[in-house]
Every structure is written in C-alpha cells, then in structure tokens.
CSV table of C-alpha atoms in Angstrom, one decimal:
chain,number,residue,atom,x,y,z
A,1,VAL,CA,-1.8,-2.2,-14.0
A,2,PRO,CA,-3.7,1.4,-14.2
A,3,VAL,CA,-6.1,-1.9,-11.8
A,4,ILE,CA,-3.2,-2.6,-9.8
A,5,LYS,CA,-2.2,1.3,-9.2
A,6,ARG,CA,-5.5,2.1,-8.2
A,7,ASN,CA,-6.0,-0.8,-5.5
A,8,LEU,CA,-2.3,-0.4,-4.4
A,9,ASP,CA,-3.3,3.7,-3.3
A,10,ALA,CA,-6.2,2.2,-1.6
A,11,MET,CA,-4.2,-0.1,0.0
A,12,ALA,CA,-1.9,3.1,1.2
A,13,ALA,CA,-4.8,4.7,2.6
A,14,LEU,CA,-6.1,2.1,4.4
A,15,LYS,CA,-2.3,0.8,6.1
A,16,LEU,CA,-2.2,-2.3,4.4
A,17,ASN,CA,1.5,-2.6,3.3
A,18,VAL,CA,1.5,-6.0,1.8
A,19,PHE,CA,1.0,-6.8,-1.9
A,20,HIS,CA,0.8,-10.6,-3.0
A,21,TRP,CA,1.2,-10.9,-6.4
A,22,HIS,CA,-0.1,-13.9,-7.5
A,23,LEU,CA,1.6,-14.6,-10.9
A,24,SER,CA,1.0,-18.0,-12.3
A,25,ASP,CA,-1.7,-20.8,-12.2
A,26,ASP,CA,-3.3,-23.0,-14.6
A,27,GLN,CA,-4.5,-20.7,-16.8
A,28,GLY,CA,-1.8,-18.4,-17.4
A,29,PHE,CA,1.8,-17.4,-16.4
A,30,ARG,CA,1.7,-14.1,-16.0
A,31,ILE,CA,5.0,-12.6,-16.3
A,32,GLU,CA,7.7,-12.3,-18.7
A,33,SER,CA,10.6,-14.5,-18.2
A,34,LYS,CA,13.4,-13.1,-20.6
A,35,LYS,CA,15.4,-17.0,-19.4
A,36,PHE,CA,12.6,-19.0,-20.5
A,37,PRO,CA,10.3,-17.1,-23.1
A,38,ARG,CA,7.8,-20.3,-23.9
A,39,LEU,CA,6.8,-19.6,-19.8
A,40,GLN,CA,4.5,-16.1,-20.9
A,41,GLU,CA,4.6,-16.5,-25.2
A,42,MET,CA,2.8,-19.9,-24.8
A,43,GLY,CA,1.3,-20.2,-21.3
A,44,SER,CA,-0.6,-16.7,-21.0
A,45,ASP,CA,-2.6,-15.9,-24.3
A,46,GLY,CA,-0.2,-12.8,-24.8
A,47,ARG,CA,-1.7,-11.7,-21.3
A,48,TYR,CA,1.3,-11.3,-18.6
A,49,PHE,CA,3.1,-8.5,-17.5
A,50,THR,CA,6.5,-7.4,-19.1
A,51,GLN,CA,8.9,-7.2,-16.0
A,52,GLN,CA,9.5,-3.5,-17.0
A,53,GLN,CA,6.2,-3.0,-16.1
A,54,VAL,CA,6.2,-5.3,-12.8
A,55,ARG,CA,9.3,-2.9,-11.8
A,56,GLU,CA,6.6,0.2,-12.6
A,57,VAL,CA,4.6,-1.2,-10.4
A,58,ILE,CA,7.0,-2.1,-7.4
A,59,ASP,CA,8.2,2.0,-8.0
A,60,TYR,CA,4.6,2.7,-7.2
A,61,ALA,CA,4.0,0.4,-4.4
A,62,ARG,CA,7.5,1.5,-2.5
A,63,ASP,CA,6.5,4.8,-2.9
A,64,ARG,CA,3.2,4.2,-0.8
A,65,GLY,CA,4.9,2.0,1.4
A,66,ILE,CA,3.9,-1.7,0.3
A,67,ARG,CA,5.8,-4.5,-0.5
A,68,ILE,CA,5.3,-6.4,-2.8
A,69,VAL,CA,5.6,-10.5,-2.5
A,70,PRO,CA,5.6,-12.6,-5.8
A,71,GLU,CA,3.7,-15.8,-5.7
A,72,PHE,CA,4.8,-19.4,-8.2
A,73,ASP,CA,2.1,-21.5,-7.7
A,74,MET,CA,4.7,-24.8,-7.2
A,75,PRO,CA,4.5,-27.8,-8.0
A,76,GLY,CA,0.7,-28.1,-8.6
A,77,HIS,CA,-1.5,-26.1,-10.5
A,78,THR,CA,0.8,-25.1,-12.6
A,79,THR,CA,-0.5,-26.5,-16.3
A,80,ALA,CA,0.7,-23.5,-17.9
A,81,TRP,CA,4.1,-24.0,-17.8
A,82,PHE,CA,3.7,-27.2,-18.8
A,83,VAL,CA,2.6,-25.6,-22.4
A,84,GLY,CA,6.1,-24.4,-22.9
A,85,TYR,CA,7.6,-26.9,-21.0
A,86,PRO,CA,6.4,-30.2,-20.6
A,87,THR,CA,9.2,-32.0,-19.6
A,88,LEU,CA,8.6,-30.2,-16.3
A,89,ALA,CA,5.6,-32.5,-15.7
A,90,SER,CA,4.9,-35.9,-14.0
A,91,ALA,CA,3.4,-37.5,-17.0
A,92,PRO,CA,3.8,-36.7,-20.9
A,93,GLY,CA,2.6,-33.9,-22.7
A,94,PRO,CA,1.4,-31.9,-24.8
A,95,TYR,CA,-0.6,-29.5,-22.2
A,96,THR,CA,-3.0,-26.5,-23.1
A,97,ILE,CA,-3.8,-23.9,-20.4
A,98,GLU,CA,-6.6,-24.5,-18.5
A,99,ARG,CA,-9.8,-23.0,-19.5
A,100,LYS,CA,-11.7,-23.8,-16.4
A,101,TRP,CA,-11.4,-23.5,-12.8
A,102,GLY,CA,-10.7,-26.2,-10.2
A,103,ILE,CA,-7.8,-29.1,-8.8
A,104,PHE,CA,-6.5,-30.1,-11.3
A,105,ASP,CA,-4.1,-33.0,-11.8
A,106,PRO,CA,-0.7,-31.8,-13.9
A,107,ALA,CA,1.9,-30.6,-11.3
A,108,MET,CA,6.1,-31.1,-11.5
A,109,ASP,CA,8.1,-34.2,-11.3
A,110,PRO,CA,10.2,-33.8,-8.0
A,111,THR,CA,11.8,-36.3,-9.4
A,112,LYS,CA,13.7,-35.4,-11.9
A,113,GLU,CA,17.2,-34.1,-11.1
A,114,GLU,CA,16.7,-31.2,-14.5
A,115,LEU,CA,13.9,-29.8,-12.6
A,116,TYR,CA,16.0,-28.0,-9.8
A,117,PRO,CA,18.6,-25.8,-12.2
A,118,PHE,CA,15.2,-24.9,-14.3
A,119,LEU,CA,13.8,-23.7,-11.3
A,120,ASP,CA,16.9,-22.4,-9.5
A,121,THR,CA,17.3,-19.8,-12.5
A,122,LEU,CA,13.6,-18.5,-12.8
A,123,ILE,CA,13.6,-17.9,-8.8
A,124,GLY,CA,17.0,-16.2,-9.0
A,125,GLU,CA,15.6,-14.4,-12.1
A,126,MET,CA,12.0,-13.5,-9.8
A,127,ALA,CA,14.2,-13.3,-7.0
A,128,ALA,CA,16.0,-10.3,-8.8
A,129,LEU,CA,13.4,-8.1,-10.5
A,130,PHE,CA,11.5,-8.6,-6.6
A,131,PRO,CA,13.3,-6.8,-4.4
A,132,ASP,CA,10.8,-8.6,-0.7
A,133,GLU,CA,12.8,-10.1,1.4
A,134,TYR,CA,9.9,-13.1,1.3
A,135,PHE,CA,8.6,-15.0,-2.1
A,136,HIS,CA,5.8,-17.2,-1.9
A,137,ILE,CA,6.2,-21.2,-3.2
A,138,GLY,CA,2.4,-21.7,-3.4
A,139,GLY,CA,2.2,-25.3,-2.9
A,140,ASP,CA,-1.3,-25.4,-2.5
A,141,GLU,CA,-4.1,-28.6,-3.5
A,142,VAL,CA,-1.5,-30.7,-5.1
A,143,ASN,CA,-4.3,-33.8,-5.6
A,144,GLY,CA,-1.6,-36.3,-6.4
A,145,LYS,CA,-2.6,-38.0,-9.7
A,146,GLN,CA,-0.2,-37.9,-12.4
A,147,TRP,CA,2.7,-38.9,-9.2
A,148,ASP,CA,-0.1,-41.9,-8.0
A,149,ALA,CA,0.2,-42.4,-11.8
A,150,SER,CA,3.8,-42.9,-12.5
A,151,PRO,CA,5.7,-46.0,-12.1
A,152,THR,CA,8.8,-43.9,-11.9
A,153,ILE,CA,8.0,-41.3,-9.2
A,154,GLN,CA,6.6,-43.8,-7.6
A,155,ALA,CA,9.9,-46.3,-7.1
A,156,PHE,CA,11.2,-43.2,-6.4
A,157,MET,CA,9.5,-42.8,-3.3
A,158,ARG,CA,9.7,-46.0,-2.0
A,159,GLU,CA,14.1,-46.1,-2.8
A,160,HIS,CA,13.9,-42.6,-1.0
A,161,GLY,CA,11.8,-44.0,2.0
A,162,LEU,CA,8.9,-41.3,1.7
A,163,LYS,CA,5.7,-43.5,2.4
A,164,ASP,CA,3.0,-40.9,0.7
A,165,ASN,CA,2.0,-38.1,-1.3
A,166,HIS,CA,2.6,-35.7,1.7
A,167,ASP,CA,6.4,-36.6,1.9
A,168,LEU,CA,7.3,-36.3,-1.8
A,169,GLN,CA,6.2,-33.0,-1.6
A,170,ALA,CA,8.1,-32.2,1.5
A,171,TYR,CA,10.8,-33.8,-0.4
A,172,PHE,CA,10.6,-31.3,-3.1
A,173,ASN,CA,9.9,-28.6,-1.0
A,174,GLN,CA,12.7,-28.9,0.9
A,175,ARG,CA,15.0,-28.6,-2.9
A,176,VAL,CA,12.8,-25.3,-3.5
A,177,LEU,CA,13.7,-23.9,0.3
A,178,MET,CA,17.6,-23.9,-0.8
A,179,ILE,CA,17.1,-21.9,-4.0
A,180,VAL,CA,14.8,-19.8,-2.4
A,181,GLN,CA,17.5,-19.5,0.4
A,182,GLY,CA,20.4,-19.4,-2.5
A,183,HIS,CA,19.0,-16.4,-3.9
A,184,GLY,CA,18.9,-14.8,-0.4
A,185,LYS,CA,14.9,-15.0,0.0
A,186,LYS,CA,12.3,-16.4,3.1
A,187,MET,CA,10.3,-18.7,1.8
A,188,ILE,CA,6.2,-18.6,2.1
A,189,GLY,CA,4.2,-21.2,1.2
A,190,TRP,CA,0.6,-22.1,1.6
A,191,ASP,CA,-0.4,-24.5,4.7
A,192,GLU,CA,-0.4,-27.8,3.0
A,193,VAL,CA,3.3,-27.4,3.1
A,194,LEU,CA,3.7,-27.9,6.3
A,195,HIS,CA,5.9,-30.8,7.4
A,196,PRO,CA,8.7,-31.6,10.4
A,197,GLY,CA,11.1,-32.1,7.8
A,198,LEU,CA,11.1,-28.5,7.2
A,199,PRO,CA,13.4,-25.7,8.3
A,200,LYS,CA,11.7,-23.8,11.2
A,201,ASP,CA,12.5,-20.6,9.4
A,202,ILE,CA,9.8,-20.8,6.6
A,203,VAL,CA,6.1,-18.9,6.9
A,204,ILE,CA,3.4,-20.9,6.8
A,205,HIS,CA,0.0,-19.3,5.4
A,206,SER,CA,-2.8,-20.7,5.9
A,207,TRP,CA,-6.0,-20.9,4.3
A,208,ARG,CA,-7.7,-23.2,6.1
A,209,GLY,CA,-8.5,-21.6,9.6
A,210,GLN,CA,-6.7,-21.0,12.4
A,211,LYS,CA,-6.2,-24.4,13.5
A,212,SER,CA,-3.3,-25.1,10.8
A,213,LEU,CA,-1.7,-21.6,11.6
A,214,ALA,CA,-1.4,-23.0,15.7
A,215,ASP,CA,-0.1,-26.0,14.6
A,216,ALA,CA,2.4,-24.4,12.6
A,217,ALA,CA,3.2,-21.8,15.4
A,218,ARG,CA,3.3,-24.9,17.9
A,219,GLN,CA,5.8,-26.0,15.6
A,220,GLY,CA,8.0,-23.7,15.6
A,221,TYR,CA,6.6,-21.6,12.7
A,222,MET,CA,5.4,-18.2,11.4
A,223,GLY,CA,2.4,-17.3,10.0
A,224,ILE,CA,-0.1,-15.6,7.9
A,225,LEU,CA,-4.0,-16.2,8.1
A,226,SER,CA,-6.6,-15.9,5.3
A,227,TYR,CA,-8.8,-17.9,6.1
A,228,GLY,CA,-11.9,-15.7,7.7
A,229,TYR,CA,-10.9,-12.6,4.7
A,230,TYR,CA,-11.4,-14.7,1.0
A,231,LEU,CA,-12.9,-11.5,-0.6
A,232,ASP,CA,-14.2,-13.9,-3.0
A,233,HIS,CA,-16.5,-15.7,-0.8
A,234,ILE,CA,-18.9,-12.7,-1.0
A,235,ARG,CA,-19.5,-12.8,2.7
A,236,PRO,CA,-20.7,-9.3,4.5
A,237,ALA,CA,-17.7,-6.8,5.8
A,238,SER,CA,-19.5,-8.1,9.4
A,239,PHE,CA,-18.5,-11.7,8.8
A,240,HIS,CA,-15.1,-10.2,7.8
A,241,TYR,CA,-14.5,-8.0,10.8
A,242,ALA,CA,-15.6,-10.6,13.3
A,243,ASN,CA,-12.6,-13.3,12.6
A,244,ASP,CA,-9.7,-12.7,14.4
A,245,PRO,CA,-6.3,-13.5,13.7
A,246,LEU,CA,-5.5,-14.7,17.4
A,247,GLU,CA,-9.4,-16.5,17.8
A,248,GLY,CA,-10.7,-19.7,18.6
A,249,ALA,CA,-7.5,-22.8,17.7
A,250,THR,CA,-4.5,-19.3,18.1
A,251,ALA,CA,-6.2,-18.3,21.6
A,252,ASP,CA,-4.6,-20.8,23.4
A,253,LEU,CA,-1.2,-20.1,21.9
A,254,THR,CA,1.6,-18.9,24.6
A,255,ASP,CA,2.6,-15.5,24.2
A,256,ALA,CA,5.6,-16.3,23.0
A,257,GLU,CA,4.0,-18.5,19.9
A,258,LYS,CA,1.6,-16.1,19.4
A,259,THR,CA,4.2,-13.8,18.1
A,260,ARG,CA,4.8,-16.3,15.6
A,261,ILE,CA,2.2,-15.0,14.1
A,262,LEU,CA,2.7,-12.5,11.1
A,263,GLY,CA,-0.6,-10.9,10.8
A,264,GLY,CA,-3.4,-11.1,7.8
A,265,GLU,CA,-3.9,-11.7,4.2
A,266,ALA,CA,-7.5,-10.4,2.0
A,267,CYS,CA,-6.8,-12.6,-0.5
A,268,MET,CA,-9.5,-11.7,-4.1
A,269,TRP,CA,-8.7,-14.5,-6.5
A,270,THR,CA,-10.1,-13.5,-9.9
A,271,GLU,CA,-12.0,-16.3,-11.3
A,272,TYR,CA,-15.2,-13.6,-11.8
A,273,VAL,CA,-13.6,-10.6,-12.1
A,274,SER,CA,-12.8,-8.7,-14.9
A,275,PRO,CA,-11.0,-4.7,-14.6
A,276,GLU,CA,-14.6,-3.9,-14.3
A,277,ASN,CA,-15.7,-4.7,-11.3
A,278,VAL,CA,-12.6,-6.1,-9.4
A,279,ASP,CA,-12.6,-2.7,-7.5
A,280,SER,CA,-16.1,-3.8,-5.7
A,281,ARG,CA,-15.4,-7.2,-5.3
A,282,ILE,CA,-12.5,-5.6,-2.9
A,283,TRP,CA,-13.6,-2.7,-1.5
A,284,PRO,CA,-15.1,-1.4,0.9
A,285,ARG,CA,-15.3,-4.6,3.0
A,286,THR,CA,-10.9,-5.1,2.3
A,287,ALA,CA,-11.4,-1.4,4.7
A,288,ALA,CA,-12.9,-3.0,7.9
A,289,ILE,CA,-10.7,-5.9,7.1
A,290,ALA,CA,-7.6,-3.3,7.7
A,291,GLU,CA,-9.8,-2.2,10.5
A,292,ARG,CA,-9.3,-5.8,11.8
A,293,PHE,CA,-5.9,-6.4,11.5
A,294,TRP,CA,-4.3,-3.1,13.2
A,295,SER,CA,-7.0,-3.2,15.9
A,296,PRO,CA,-7.7,-5.1,19.4
A,297,GLN,CA,-9.4,-7.9,19.5
A,298,ALA,CA,-12.0,-6.5,21.4
A,299,VAL,CA,-12.9,-3.6,19.1
A,300,LYS,CA,-16.2,-5.1,16.8
A,301,ASP,CA,-18.4,-3.1,17.4
A,302,PHE,CA,-20.4,-4.0,14.1
A,303,ASP,CA,-23.1,-1.0,13.8
A,304,SER,CA,-20.0,1.5,14.5
A,305,MET,CA,-18.4,-0.1,12.0
A,306,TYR,CA,-20.5,0.1,9.0
A,307,ARG,CA,-20.9,4.0,9.9
A,308,ARG,CA,-17.1,4.4,9.2
A,309,LEU,CA,-17.4,1.9,5.9
A,310,GLU,CA,-19.5,4.0,4.4
A,311,VAL,CA,-17.6,7.1,5.0
A,312,VAL,CA,-14.6,5.4,3.9
A,313,SER,CA,-16.5,4.0,0.8
A,314,HIS,CA,-16.7,7.6,-0.3
A,315,LYS,CA,-13.7,8.2,0.3
A,316,LEU,CA,-12.3,5.4,-1.7
A,317,ASP,CA,-13.7,7.6,-5.1
A,318,TRP,CA,-11.4,10.6,-4.2
A,319,ILE,CA,-8.3,8.2,-4.3
A,320,GLY,CA,-10.0,6.1,-7.6
A,321,VAL,CA,-11.4,3.3,-7.2
A,322,THR,CA,-14.2,2.4,-8.8
A,323,HIS,CA,-15.8,0.3,-6.3
A,324,ARG,CA,-19.0,2.9,-6.6
A,325,THR,CA,-18.5,4.9,-10.2
A,326,SER,CA,-18.5,1.4,-12.2
A,327,TYR,CA,-22.0,0.3,-10.6
A,328,PRO,CA,-24.4,2.5,-12.6
A,329,LEU,CA,-22.4,2.0,-15.6
A,330,MET,CA,-22.5,-1.5,-15.9
A,331,LEU,CA,-26.4,-1.1,-15.0
A,332,GLU,CA,-27.1,0.9,-17.8
A,333,ARG,CA,-24.8,-1.6,-20.0
A,334,LEU,CA,-27.9,-4.5,-18.6
A,335,THR,CA,-30.0,-2.0,-19.8
A,336,ASP,CA,-29.3,-1.2,-22.6
A,337,GLY,CA,-29.4,2.8,-22.7
A,338,GLY,CA,-32.7,2.5,-20.9
A,339,PRO,CA,-33.4,4.1,-17.7
A,340,THR,CA,-31.1,2.4,-14.4
A,341,GLU,CA,-33.5,3.7,-11.5
A,342,PRO,CA,-35.9,0.7,-11.6
A,343,LEU,CA,-32.9,-1.8,-12.4
A,344,ARG,CA,-31.0,-0.3,-9.2
A,345,LYS,CA,-33.5,-0.8,-6.9
A,346,LEU,CA,-34.1,-4.7,-7.9
A,347,ALA,CA,-29.9,-4.6,-7.9
A,348,ASP,CA,-29.4,-3.4,-4.8
A,349,LEU,CA,-31.7,-6.3,-3.2
A,350,LEU,CA,-29.5,-8.9,-4.2
A,351,GLU,CA,-25.8,-10.3,-3.7
A,352,PRO,CA,-23.8,-12.7,-5.7
A,353,VAL,CA,-23.9,-16.2,-4.3
A,354,LYS,CA,-22.0,-17.6,-1.9
A,355,PHE,CA,-18.0,-19.3,-1.1
A,356,TYR,CA,-17.5,-21.3,-4.9
A,357,GLU,CA,-21.4,-22.1,-5.8
A,358,ARG,CA,-20.7,-19.9,-8.6
A,359,GLY,CA,-18.4,-22.6,-10.8
A,360,GLN,CA,-20.7,-25.5,-9.4
A,361,SER,CA,-22.4,-25.5,-13.0
A,362,GLY,CA,-19.5,-26.4,-15.1
A,363,ASP,CA,-20.2,-23.4,-17.7
A,364,TYR,CA,-17.5,-20.9,-16.8
A,365,THR,CA,-14.0,-20.9,-18.6
A,366,SER,CA,-11.3,-18.0,-17.9
A,367,ARG,CA,-13.1,-16.3,-21.6
A,368,THR,CA,-17.0,-16.4,-20.2
A,369,PRO,CA,-17.5,-12.5,-20.7
A,370,LEU,CA,-18.3,-11.0,-17.2
A,371,ASN,CA,-21.6,-8.9,-18.0
A,372,ARG,CA,-24.9,-10.6,-15.8
A,373,LEU,CA,-26.6,-9.2,-13.5
A,374,VAL,CA,-24.5,-11.5,-11.2
A,375,ASP,CA,-21.1,-9.4,-12.1
A,376,THR,CA,-23.4,-5.5,-11.0
A,377,ALA,CA,-24.3,-6.8,-8.0
A,378,ARG,CA,-22.5,-5.9,-5.1
A,379,PRO,CA,-21.1,-8.4,-2.7
A,380,GLU,CA,-23.0,-6.7,0.0
A,381,SER,CA,-26.6,-5.3,-0.3
A,382,HIS,CA,-26.5,-2.0,1.9
A,383,ALA,CA,-29.7,-1.8,1.2
A,384,ALA,CA,-30.4,-5.4,2.9
A,385,ARG,CA,-29.3,-5.0,5.8
A,386,LYS,CA,-30.4,-1.5,6.7
A,387,PHE,CA,-34.4,-3.0,6.3
A,388,ALA,CA,-33.0,-5.8,8.6
A,389,LYS,CA,-32.4,-3.1,11.3
A,390,LEU,CA,-35.8,-1.3,10.6
A,391,VAL,CA,-38.0,-4.7,11.4
A,392,GLU,CA,-35.1,-5.6,14.4
A,393,ASP,CA,-37.6,-2.5,16.1
A,394,PHE,CA,-40.8,-2.6,14.5
A,395,ALA,CA,-42.6,-0.3,16.3
A,396,ALA,CA,-40.2,2.6,16.2
A,397,ASN,CA,-40.1,2.3,12.5
A,398,ARG,CA,-44.0,1.0,10.7
A,399,ASP,CA,-43.9,3.7,8.7
A,400,GLU,CA,-40.3,3.7,6.7
A,401,ILE,CA,-41.2,-0.5,6.2
A,402,ARG,CA,-44.0,0.6,4.3
A,403,ASN,CA,-42.2,2.4,2.1
A,404,LYS,CA,-39.8,-0.1,1.3
A,405,LEU,CA,-41.9,-1.9,0.7
A,406,ALA,CA,-44.4,-0.7,-0.8
A,407,MET,CA,-41.1,1.0,-3.5
A,408,TRP,CA,-40.4,-3.1,-3.8
A,409,ARG,CA,-44.0,-4.2,-4.3
A,410,ASP,CA,-44.0,-1.9,-7.2
A,411,ILE,CA,-40.3,-3.0,-8.7
A,412,SER,CA,-42.0,-5.3,-11.2
A,413,VAL,CA,-44.3,-3.4,-12.9
A,414,ALA,CA,-42.3,-0.9,-15.2
A,415,LEU,CA,-39.2,-3.2,-14.8
A,416,VAL,CA,-39.8,-6.8,-16.0
A,417,PRO,CA,-41.1,-5.7,-19.0
A,418,ALA,CA,-37.8,-3.8,-19.5
A,419,MET,CA,-36.2,-7.0,-18.7
A,420,ARG,CA,-37.7,-9.1,-21.2
A,421,GLN,CA,-36.9,-7.4,-23.8
A,422,ALA,CA,-33.0,-6.6,-22.7
A,423,SER,CA,-30.9,-10.1,-23.5
A,424,LEU,CA,-28.8,-9.9,-20.4
A,425,LEU,CA,-31.4,-9.4,-18.6
A,426,GLN,CA,-33.7,-12.2,-19.1
A,427,GLU,CA,-32.6,-14.7,-16.6
A,428,ALA,CA,-33.0,-12.5,-13.7
A,429,VAL,CA,-36.5,-11.5,-15.0
A,430,PRO,CA,-37.9,-14.2,-12.0
A,431,LEU,CA,-35.7,-12.4,-9.2
A,432,ALA,CA,-37.6,-9.3,-9.4
A,433,GLU,CA,-41.2,-10.8,-9.4
A,434,ASP,CA,-40.0,-12.4,-6.4
A,435,VAL,CA,-39.1,-9.3,-5.0
A,436,SER,CA,-42.8,-7.6,-4.9
A,437,ALA,CA,-44.7,-11.0,-4.2
A,438,LEU,CA,-41.9,-10.6,-0.7
A,439,ALA,CA,-42.7,-7.5,-0.6
A,440,ALA,CA,-46.1,-7.8,-0.8
A,441,THR,CA,-46.4,-10.1,1.7
A,442,GLY,CA,-44.7,-8.5,4.1
A,443,LEU,CA,-47.3,-5.7,3.6
A,444,GLU,CA,-49.9,-8.0,4.4
A,445,ALA,CA,-48.0,-9.0,7.2
A,446,MET,CA,-47.9,-5.7,8.3
A,447,ASP,CA,-51.1,-5.2,7.7
A,448,TYR,CA,-52.0,-8.0,10.2
A,449,LEU,CA,-49.6,-6.2,12.7
A,450,GLU,CA,-51.6,-3.1,12.7
A,451,ARG,CA,-54.8,-4.8,13.3
A,452,GLY,CA,-53.5,-6.5,16.4
A,453,GLU,CA,-54.7,-9.9,14.8
A,454,ALA,CA,-52.7,-13.6,13.9
A,455,ALA,CA,-52.7,-13.6,10.5
A,456,PRO,CA,-54.1,-17.4,9.4
A,457,LYS,CA,-52.1,-20.6,10.2
A,458,ALA,CA,-53.1,-20.9,6.2
A,459,TRP,CA,-51.5,-17.6,5.4
A,460,VAL,CA,-48.2,-18.0,6.7
A,461,ASP,CA,-47.7,-21.4,5.4
A,462,HIS,CA,-48.8,-20.0,2.0
A,463,GLN,CA,-46.1,-17.3,2.9
A,464,ASN,CA,-43.4,-19.9,4.3
A,465,GLU,CA,-43.4,-22.0,0.9
A,466,LEU,CA,-43.0,-18.5,-0.7
A,467,LEU,CA,-39.8,-17.9,1.9
A,468,THR,CA,-38.7,-20.9,0.8
A,469,ARG,CA,-38.6,-20.6,-2.8
A,470,THR,CA,-36.8,-17.2,-2.5
A,471,GLU,CA,-34.1,-17.6,-0.3
A,472,LYS,CA,-32.6,-20.7,-3.8
A,473,PRO,CA,-30.4,-18.2,-6.0
A,474,ARG,CA,-31.5,-17.6,-9.5
A,475,ALA,CA,-29.3,-16.1,-11.6
A,476,ALA,CA,-26.6,-17.0,-9.4
A,477,LEU,CA,-27.8,-14.3,-7.1
A,478,LEU,CA,-29.3,-13.8,-3.6
A,479,ILE,CA,-32.6,-12.0,-2.9
A,480,MET,CA,-30.8,-10.3,0.6
A,481,ILE,CA,-34.4,-9.4,1.8
A,482,VAL,CA,-35.9,-13.0,2.6
A,483,PRO,CA,-35.0,-13.0,6.2
A,484,SER,CA,-35.8,-9.6,7.1
A,485,ILE,CA,-39.9,-10.6,4.7
A,486,ARG,CA,-39.8,-14.1,7.7
A,487,LYS,CA,-39.2,-12.2,10.1
A,488,LEU,CA,-42.4,-10.2,10.1
A,489,VAL,CA,-44.6,-12.9,9.2
A,490,GLU,CA,-43.3,-14.9,12.5
A,491,MET,CA,-44.4,-11.5,14.0
A,492,ALA,CA,-47.8,-11.5,11.4
A,493,GLY,CA,-48.8,-15.2,12.7
A,494,ASP,CA,-47.2,-15.2,16.2
A,495,GLY,CA,-50.2,-12.0,17.2
A,496,GLY,CA,-47.5,-9.1,17.2
A,497,GLN,CA,-46.1,-11.1,20.2
C-alpha cells in the first residue's frame, strides 16, 4: 500500500488521472473476496490486499483526483483462481500457483453454466468495492489449448456454431458483459476481445498497436492505447515521447472516429520489480508519457523534454518517490557496505536488457530475489545519452570527451578486484572490463583524430570486433556507450572526415 500511495502522489503531480489496478494473474489472486475466500487464501501465498486496504487506496486516490479501474483477467491468466476453485477450469485439476512468467494453458471453461453465477457474484462484490464506472476483464493471451483438448467444449462449439476459439471467447465475453452491465459498469478488455458480435459500448484496450486501435474505432468501439508505453520494455523516455495515440494507423481515422480514442496508458508489469526498485522503473520516464498524453502531437522536442525531465525527476524526490534515493542504497548492498562511487560510475553506463529478453533464460520465478546489478541499474542511462550528445559535436567537446573516457578507462583498476570479492557482482566483472576497453579504444580514436591521420584498417577492424562483442548483453545488462565509441572509431577510420 505505501508503494501504491507514493506512486499515486506522483501520478497526481503529473496529471495522470486513472490508476488501472491489475489484481489477478496466473501467479496470484491479489485481493480479498469475502464471497469466495479460497481465491486469496489458496491463490495468493497470503500476499493480497484486504478490502479495507483497497478502500483506503481508493479514498487516497480520490482525494488526488485519480480514478481506480480494477482488472480481473479472464478467461485466461487464471491459474491462481483454479487453485481454490478448480471446477472453473477447462481441464481437471489440481492446480498450483504459477511461479514462472509467460502464457499458460489453463483457462476458464466458457461452456460451464455454473461459471457465470460465480462470476456474477464475484464481479458484483468487486463492483460494489470499486466505485469507478469502468471494469476491466482482461481477455488477453488465451492460447486455447485446454479448449482444443476438451471433447465437451468442442461439442459445445459445434452445437452453437462457434467456428474457432475466438468465437468461443466472444461468447464468453458477451456473457460477462451482461454481468458487468448488470452491476452498473462499463466493460474494458484487451484488444483480443474485439469481435463483431460484441456491443459497441465496450472499450478496447490496445497493447498490440495503433492498428488494432484504429480497427476498433472504425467499428464503433472506444479505445485506449498502451502500445508504445510499456515501461517494463525498458525503452528510453524519448521512445515513449515520440509515440502518440493518434499517429500511424490511427492518423487516417475520421474526426468522429478519433473521438473514440479515450487516451493512453503507461503499463508497469511487475515480473522483474520489487518495492525497492519499482519506482525507478516507473519514474521519471512516465513524466514524459504524461506530457505526451496532455500535449499536441507536434510537441516533440526531445532535448527540451530531457532538460525538463531532469528537473521533474528531482521534484519527484520531494513527493516521496524513491526512484533516485533507492539507487545508492542498492549499490551499497551490492558492494557489501564498501565504497559505491566506482560501482556507480559503471552502473550509470548500463541499462537492463529490453522487452522480455531477461526472462528467456527460464531461470526466473516469482520467488527469485531481485538484488542483482541488473535490478539496480536504471532503465535509461542519462550518462550515456549525454556522452552521445558530446560526440555528436566532437570538435566543440574534445576535452570533456577525453576526460570522461579517461575516467571510464580507469574503472576496472579499482573496481574489478572489489567486484571479484562481492558475490552479487562477480557476474558483472566482464562489464567493468569491457567499459575500460571501450574507453581505451575511444581515447585511441581521439589520438588519431587529433593528429589528423586516418586510423589503419587493421586497427579499425580490431576495434570493431571489440564493439561487436561488447554490444551483446552480459548479466542481463547492456553497455550504453557502445554506439558512441563506434562513432569515434568510424570517425578515426575516416580520418575525421
């Protein structure tokens, strides 16, 4: 609750006025149900919000002008539901809470008539708890494997003329829509729920891009865009700032169709965050997204945005957000109480891997400690971004470039021995060594440039091998000065031309 409250404070400061609260997934059912207590008692490991806590958060948000829209994902992403209520599923149990991340087979059985009274009671209970007019049913990423394997479900589909799983999910959505509306709410669903058979008074929430948003608007549906604003993809603020709900496929909509685009949403999925580092994954980049939502499309001066973002980032400290204050504390833990400044110089040049690459190893579960350097490094390296700007205007910034390169070249001297002694940092030793090697390459490139001679082809080829190697991730981290060093090498090879 304290994590949510401080982020609500930050939202209010940046004019973000809707908090979409995703409360159930395969890994847990995170809210108390008094009607069906086995949902949280068996499906959450005891980690859930009580209804009293929810009311407290709703009141706190309301005082700050923020609405809260709950989401209960269905019919997929429901493994945790089935731990306590296995008869809701499309295949027999028993079920256990899912510990890993991804798309899983379990899904509700839309053909079971007893499912709908259950959902009516649960949705009614939650609709009474959350006062907002909207209710999100999820609806994403149903792979249909349980449905395909069930003779009973296949017979139902043939009997009702449902030609595929998309039709079956539309049948389910129509039944759920009647329940949601019966409790006085408007239904939102991820863009997979879009189907010609659904009434036009639902909202399509697009995570797959402007095309699905445009398709929905042309068919008469209201829509929200989240594509381009996924914070857990670890993209820079400039990427999010460049993305607009009414560009690309939506730009060709008529004026009437454009009015159906309600807005956008920044998503922070929490597979790889903890209360300790979640603020750093949300802020300050979300301030740039907030400005995009409230600004004309033509407002896209990235340099201006970054200058102002730095000011806002400091102001968020005063609100209580921990995106900056947690950083030195996490560095201190990694060094086991030793000096943090050498490690900070390295960490400032790193970013976590992008999109969902981190989970491709299959090593992560919901119980994996998030205490590594990748969990500490911030989503965007402002040190690397500023260095890239210096290199762009090389002639005017030679001294500053050289000073930074000399500092980074010497990183490994003091840092590597200490890293070898710290269990959590041993995996990152090659990163420190690579940064030093890259900086040395940059200094050699500057020497060629300042002598006014072209670097030999053999030297350029050798440095390109280093650059190719160091642009690949290590310890789930990327060295963000690689492109700038590459540019210096290219300039040296061309003789500064």
